[in-house]
mmCIF file of N, CA and C in Angstrom:
data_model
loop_
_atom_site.group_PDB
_atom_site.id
_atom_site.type_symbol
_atom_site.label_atom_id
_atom_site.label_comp_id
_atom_site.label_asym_id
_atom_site.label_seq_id
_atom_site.Cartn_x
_atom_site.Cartn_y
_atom_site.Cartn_z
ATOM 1 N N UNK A 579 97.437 105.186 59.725
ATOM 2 C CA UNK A 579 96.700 105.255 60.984
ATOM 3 C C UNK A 579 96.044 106.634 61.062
ATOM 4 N N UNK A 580 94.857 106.310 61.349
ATOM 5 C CA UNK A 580 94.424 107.526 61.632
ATOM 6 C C UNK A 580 94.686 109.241 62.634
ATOM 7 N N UNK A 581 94.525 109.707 62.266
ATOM 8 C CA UNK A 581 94.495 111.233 63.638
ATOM 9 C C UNK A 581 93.857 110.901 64.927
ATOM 10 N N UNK A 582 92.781 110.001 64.839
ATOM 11 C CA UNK A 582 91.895 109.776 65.848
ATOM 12 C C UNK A 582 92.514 108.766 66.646
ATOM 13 N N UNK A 583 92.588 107.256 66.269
ATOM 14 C CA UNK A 583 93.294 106.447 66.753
ATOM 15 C C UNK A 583 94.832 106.857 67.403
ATOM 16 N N UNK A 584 95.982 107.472 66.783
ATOM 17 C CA UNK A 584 96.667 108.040 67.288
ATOM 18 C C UNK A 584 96.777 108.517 68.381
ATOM 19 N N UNK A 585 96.057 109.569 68.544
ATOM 20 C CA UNK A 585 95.495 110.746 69.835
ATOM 21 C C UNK A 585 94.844 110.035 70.604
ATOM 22 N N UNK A 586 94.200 108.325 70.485
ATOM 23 C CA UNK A 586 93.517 107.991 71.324
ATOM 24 C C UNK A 586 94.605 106.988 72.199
ATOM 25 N N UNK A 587 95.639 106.454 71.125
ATOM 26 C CA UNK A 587 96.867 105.884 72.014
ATOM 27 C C UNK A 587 97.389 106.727 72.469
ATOM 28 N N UNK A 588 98.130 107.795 72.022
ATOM 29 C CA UNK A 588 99.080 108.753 73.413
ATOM 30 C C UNK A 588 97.900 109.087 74.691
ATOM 31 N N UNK A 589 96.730 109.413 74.334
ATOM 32 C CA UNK A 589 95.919 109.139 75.545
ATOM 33 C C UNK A 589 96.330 108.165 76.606
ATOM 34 N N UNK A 590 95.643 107.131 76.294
ATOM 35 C CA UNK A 590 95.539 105.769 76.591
ATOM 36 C C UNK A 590 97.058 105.849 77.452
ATOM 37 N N UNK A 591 98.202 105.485 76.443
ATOM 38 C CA UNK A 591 99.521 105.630 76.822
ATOM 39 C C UNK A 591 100.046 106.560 78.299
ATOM 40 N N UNK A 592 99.374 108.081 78.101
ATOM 41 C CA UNK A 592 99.935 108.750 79.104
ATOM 42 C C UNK A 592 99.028 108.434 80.695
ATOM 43 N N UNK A 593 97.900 108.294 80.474
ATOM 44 C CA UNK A 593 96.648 108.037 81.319
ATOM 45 C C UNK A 593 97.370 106.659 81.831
ATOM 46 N N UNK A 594 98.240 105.765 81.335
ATOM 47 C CA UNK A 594 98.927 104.661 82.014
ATOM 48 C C UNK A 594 99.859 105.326 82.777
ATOM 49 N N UNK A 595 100.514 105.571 82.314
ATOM 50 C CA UNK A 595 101.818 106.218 82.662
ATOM 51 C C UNK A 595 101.635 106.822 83.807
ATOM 52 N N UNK A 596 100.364 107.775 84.171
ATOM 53 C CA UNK A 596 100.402 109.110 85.054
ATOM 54 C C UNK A 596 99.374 107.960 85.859
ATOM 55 N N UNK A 597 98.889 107.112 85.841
ATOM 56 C CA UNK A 597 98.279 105.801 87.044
ATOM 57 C C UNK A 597 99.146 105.164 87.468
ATOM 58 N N UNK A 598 100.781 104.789 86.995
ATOM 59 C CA UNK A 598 101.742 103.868 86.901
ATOM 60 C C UNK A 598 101.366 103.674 88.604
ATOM 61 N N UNK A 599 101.437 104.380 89.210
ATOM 62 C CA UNK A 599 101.850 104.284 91.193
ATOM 63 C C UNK A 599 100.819 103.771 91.463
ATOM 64 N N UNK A 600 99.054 103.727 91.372
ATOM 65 C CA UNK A 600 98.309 102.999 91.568
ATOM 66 C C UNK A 600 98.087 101.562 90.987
ATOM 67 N N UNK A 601 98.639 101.702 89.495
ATOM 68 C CA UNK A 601 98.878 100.188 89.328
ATOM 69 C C UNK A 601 99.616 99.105 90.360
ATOM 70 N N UNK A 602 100.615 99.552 90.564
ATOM 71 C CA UNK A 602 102.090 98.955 91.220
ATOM 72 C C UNK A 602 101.620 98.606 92.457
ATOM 73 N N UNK A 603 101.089 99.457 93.375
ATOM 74 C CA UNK A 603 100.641 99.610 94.653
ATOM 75 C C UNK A 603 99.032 98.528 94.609
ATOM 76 N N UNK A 604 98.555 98.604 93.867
ATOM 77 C CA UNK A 604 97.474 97.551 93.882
ATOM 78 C C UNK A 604 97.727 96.027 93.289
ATOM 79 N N UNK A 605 98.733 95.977 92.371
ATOM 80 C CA UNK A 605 99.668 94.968 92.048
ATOM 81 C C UNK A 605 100.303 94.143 92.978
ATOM 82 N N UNK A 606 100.789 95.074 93.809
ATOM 83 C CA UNK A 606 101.287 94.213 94.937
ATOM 84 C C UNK A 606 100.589 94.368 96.200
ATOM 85 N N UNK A 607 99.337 94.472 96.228
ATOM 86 C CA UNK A 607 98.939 94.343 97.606
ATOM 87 C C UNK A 607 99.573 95.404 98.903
ATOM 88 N N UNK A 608 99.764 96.467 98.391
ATOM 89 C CA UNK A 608 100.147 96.924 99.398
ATOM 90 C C UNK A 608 98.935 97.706 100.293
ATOM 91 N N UNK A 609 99.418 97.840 102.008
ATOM 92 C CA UNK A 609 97.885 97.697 102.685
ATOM 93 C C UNK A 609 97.455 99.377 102.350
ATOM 94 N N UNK A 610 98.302 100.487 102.149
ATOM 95 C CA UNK A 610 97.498 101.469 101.571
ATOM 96 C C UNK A 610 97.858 101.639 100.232
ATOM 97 N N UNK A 611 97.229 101.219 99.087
ATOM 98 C CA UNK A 611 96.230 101.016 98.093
ATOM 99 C C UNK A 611 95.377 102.215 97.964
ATOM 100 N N UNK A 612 94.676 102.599 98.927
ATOM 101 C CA UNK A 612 93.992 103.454 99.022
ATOM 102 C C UNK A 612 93.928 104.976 98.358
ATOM 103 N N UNK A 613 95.094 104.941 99.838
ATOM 104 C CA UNK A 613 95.823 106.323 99.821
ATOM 105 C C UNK A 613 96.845 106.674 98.946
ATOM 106 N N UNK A 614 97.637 105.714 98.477
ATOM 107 C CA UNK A 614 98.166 105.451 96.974
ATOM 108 C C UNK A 614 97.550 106.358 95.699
ATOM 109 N N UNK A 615 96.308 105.637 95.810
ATOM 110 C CA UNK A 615 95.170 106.085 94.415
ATOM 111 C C UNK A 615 95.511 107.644 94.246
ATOM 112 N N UNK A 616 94.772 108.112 96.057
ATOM 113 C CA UNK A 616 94.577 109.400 96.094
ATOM 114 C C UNK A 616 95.053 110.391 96.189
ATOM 115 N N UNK A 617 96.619 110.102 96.163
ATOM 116 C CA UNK A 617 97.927 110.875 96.635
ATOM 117 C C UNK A 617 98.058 110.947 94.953
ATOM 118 N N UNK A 618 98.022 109.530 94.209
ATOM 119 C CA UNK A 618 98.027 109.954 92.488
ATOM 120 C C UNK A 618 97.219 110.384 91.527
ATOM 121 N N UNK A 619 96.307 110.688 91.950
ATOM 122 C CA UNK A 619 95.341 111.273 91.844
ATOM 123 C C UNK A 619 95.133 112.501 91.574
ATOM 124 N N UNK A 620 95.188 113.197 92.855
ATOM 125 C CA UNK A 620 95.141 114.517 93.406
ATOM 126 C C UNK A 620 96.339 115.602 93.161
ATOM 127 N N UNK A 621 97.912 114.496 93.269
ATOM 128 C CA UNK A 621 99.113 115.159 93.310
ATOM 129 C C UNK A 621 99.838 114.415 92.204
ATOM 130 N N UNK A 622 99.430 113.551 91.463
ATOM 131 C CA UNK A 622 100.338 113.237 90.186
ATOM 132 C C UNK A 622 100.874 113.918 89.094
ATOM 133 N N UNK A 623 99.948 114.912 88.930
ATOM 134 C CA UNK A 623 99.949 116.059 87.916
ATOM 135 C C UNK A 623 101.380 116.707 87.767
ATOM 136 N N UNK A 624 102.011 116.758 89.433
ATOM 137 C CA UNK A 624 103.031 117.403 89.703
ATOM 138 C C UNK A 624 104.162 116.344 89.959
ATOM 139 N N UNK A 625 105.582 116.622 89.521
ATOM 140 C CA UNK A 625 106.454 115.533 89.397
ATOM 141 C C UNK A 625 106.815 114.816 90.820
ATOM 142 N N UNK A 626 106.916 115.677 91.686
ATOM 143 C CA UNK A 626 107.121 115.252 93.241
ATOM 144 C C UNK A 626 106.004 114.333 93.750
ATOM 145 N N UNK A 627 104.368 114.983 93.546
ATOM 146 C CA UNK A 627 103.694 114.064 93.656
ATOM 147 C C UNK A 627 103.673 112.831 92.958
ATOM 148 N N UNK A 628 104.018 112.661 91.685
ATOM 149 C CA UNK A 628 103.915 111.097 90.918
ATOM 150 C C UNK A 628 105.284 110.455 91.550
ATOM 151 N N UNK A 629 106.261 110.797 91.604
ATOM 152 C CA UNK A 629 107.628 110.220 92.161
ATOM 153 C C UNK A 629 107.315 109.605 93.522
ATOM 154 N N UNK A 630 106.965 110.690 95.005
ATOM 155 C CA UNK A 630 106.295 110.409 95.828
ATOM 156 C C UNK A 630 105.501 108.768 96.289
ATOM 157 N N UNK A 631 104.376 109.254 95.095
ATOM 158 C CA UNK A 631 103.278 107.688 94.966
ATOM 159 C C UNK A 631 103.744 106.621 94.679
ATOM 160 N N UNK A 632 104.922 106.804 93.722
ATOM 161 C CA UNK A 632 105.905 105.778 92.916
ATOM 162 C C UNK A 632 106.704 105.059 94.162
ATOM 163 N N UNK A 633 107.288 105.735 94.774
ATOM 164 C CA UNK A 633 108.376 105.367 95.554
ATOM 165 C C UNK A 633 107.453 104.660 97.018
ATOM 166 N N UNK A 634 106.206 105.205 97.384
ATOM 167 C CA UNK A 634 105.142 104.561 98.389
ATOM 168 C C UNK A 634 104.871 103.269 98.199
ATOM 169 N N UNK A 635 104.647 103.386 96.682
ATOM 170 C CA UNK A 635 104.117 102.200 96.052
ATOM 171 C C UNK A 635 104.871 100.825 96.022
ATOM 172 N N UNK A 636 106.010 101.487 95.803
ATOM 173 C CA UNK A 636 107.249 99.979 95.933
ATOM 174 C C UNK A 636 108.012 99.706 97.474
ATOM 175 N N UNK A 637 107.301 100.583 98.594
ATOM 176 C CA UNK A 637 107.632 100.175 99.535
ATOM 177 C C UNK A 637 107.491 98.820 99.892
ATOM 178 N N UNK A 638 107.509 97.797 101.324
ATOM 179 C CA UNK A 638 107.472 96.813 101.664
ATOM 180 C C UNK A 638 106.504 96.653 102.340
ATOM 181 N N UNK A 639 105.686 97.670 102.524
ATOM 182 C CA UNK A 639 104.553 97.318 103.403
ATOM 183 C C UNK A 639 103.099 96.655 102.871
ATOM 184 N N UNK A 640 103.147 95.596 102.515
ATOM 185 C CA UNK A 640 102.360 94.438 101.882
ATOM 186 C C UNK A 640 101.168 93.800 102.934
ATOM 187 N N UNK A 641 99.915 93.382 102.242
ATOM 188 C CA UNK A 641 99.367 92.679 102.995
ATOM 189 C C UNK A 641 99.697 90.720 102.987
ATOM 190 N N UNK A 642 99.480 90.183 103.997
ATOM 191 C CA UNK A 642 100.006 89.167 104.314
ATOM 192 C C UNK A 642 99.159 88.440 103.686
ATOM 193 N N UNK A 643 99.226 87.326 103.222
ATOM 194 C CA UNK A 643 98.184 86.690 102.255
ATOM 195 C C UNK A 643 98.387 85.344 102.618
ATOM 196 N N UNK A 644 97.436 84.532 103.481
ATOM 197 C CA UNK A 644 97.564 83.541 103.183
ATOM 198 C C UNK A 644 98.825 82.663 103.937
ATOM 199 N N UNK A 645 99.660 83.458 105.078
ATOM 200 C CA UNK A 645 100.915 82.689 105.210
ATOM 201 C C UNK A 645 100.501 82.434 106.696
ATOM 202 N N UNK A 646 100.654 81.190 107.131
ATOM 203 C CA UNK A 646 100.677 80.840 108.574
ATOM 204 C C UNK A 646 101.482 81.115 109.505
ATOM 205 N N UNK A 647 101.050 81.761 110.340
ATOM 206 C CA UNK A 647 101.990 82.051 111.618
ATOM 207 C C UNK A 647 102.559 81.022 112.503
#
């Protein structure tokens, strides 16, 4: 395998990794999505901030989809 390809997966790889909280949070519909992004974004870099987004992200506060009242 190449040097290039390599360096372009641990890329790839960490660039997942350090999005993980916006995945999750848009995965499940949660209603800030938003602010999610931008909290991982802005403050992921730093471990409190990615933990933070992580732990927002798997909260319960979901949008309702579809269910009749």
């Amino acid at each position: 395998m190449s040097t290039f390809l390599l360096a372009l997966a641990f890329t790839l790889a960490g660039l997942f990794i350090y999005l993980l909280p916006a995945f999750v949070a848009w995965r499940r519909g949660h209603r800030q999505t938003a602010a999610i992004v931008v909290l991982n974004v802005l403050l992921g870099w730093t471990a409190i901030g990615w933990v933070l987004a992580l732990v927002w992200a798997c909260t319960a506060d979901l949008k309702v989809r579809g269910v009749a009242a």
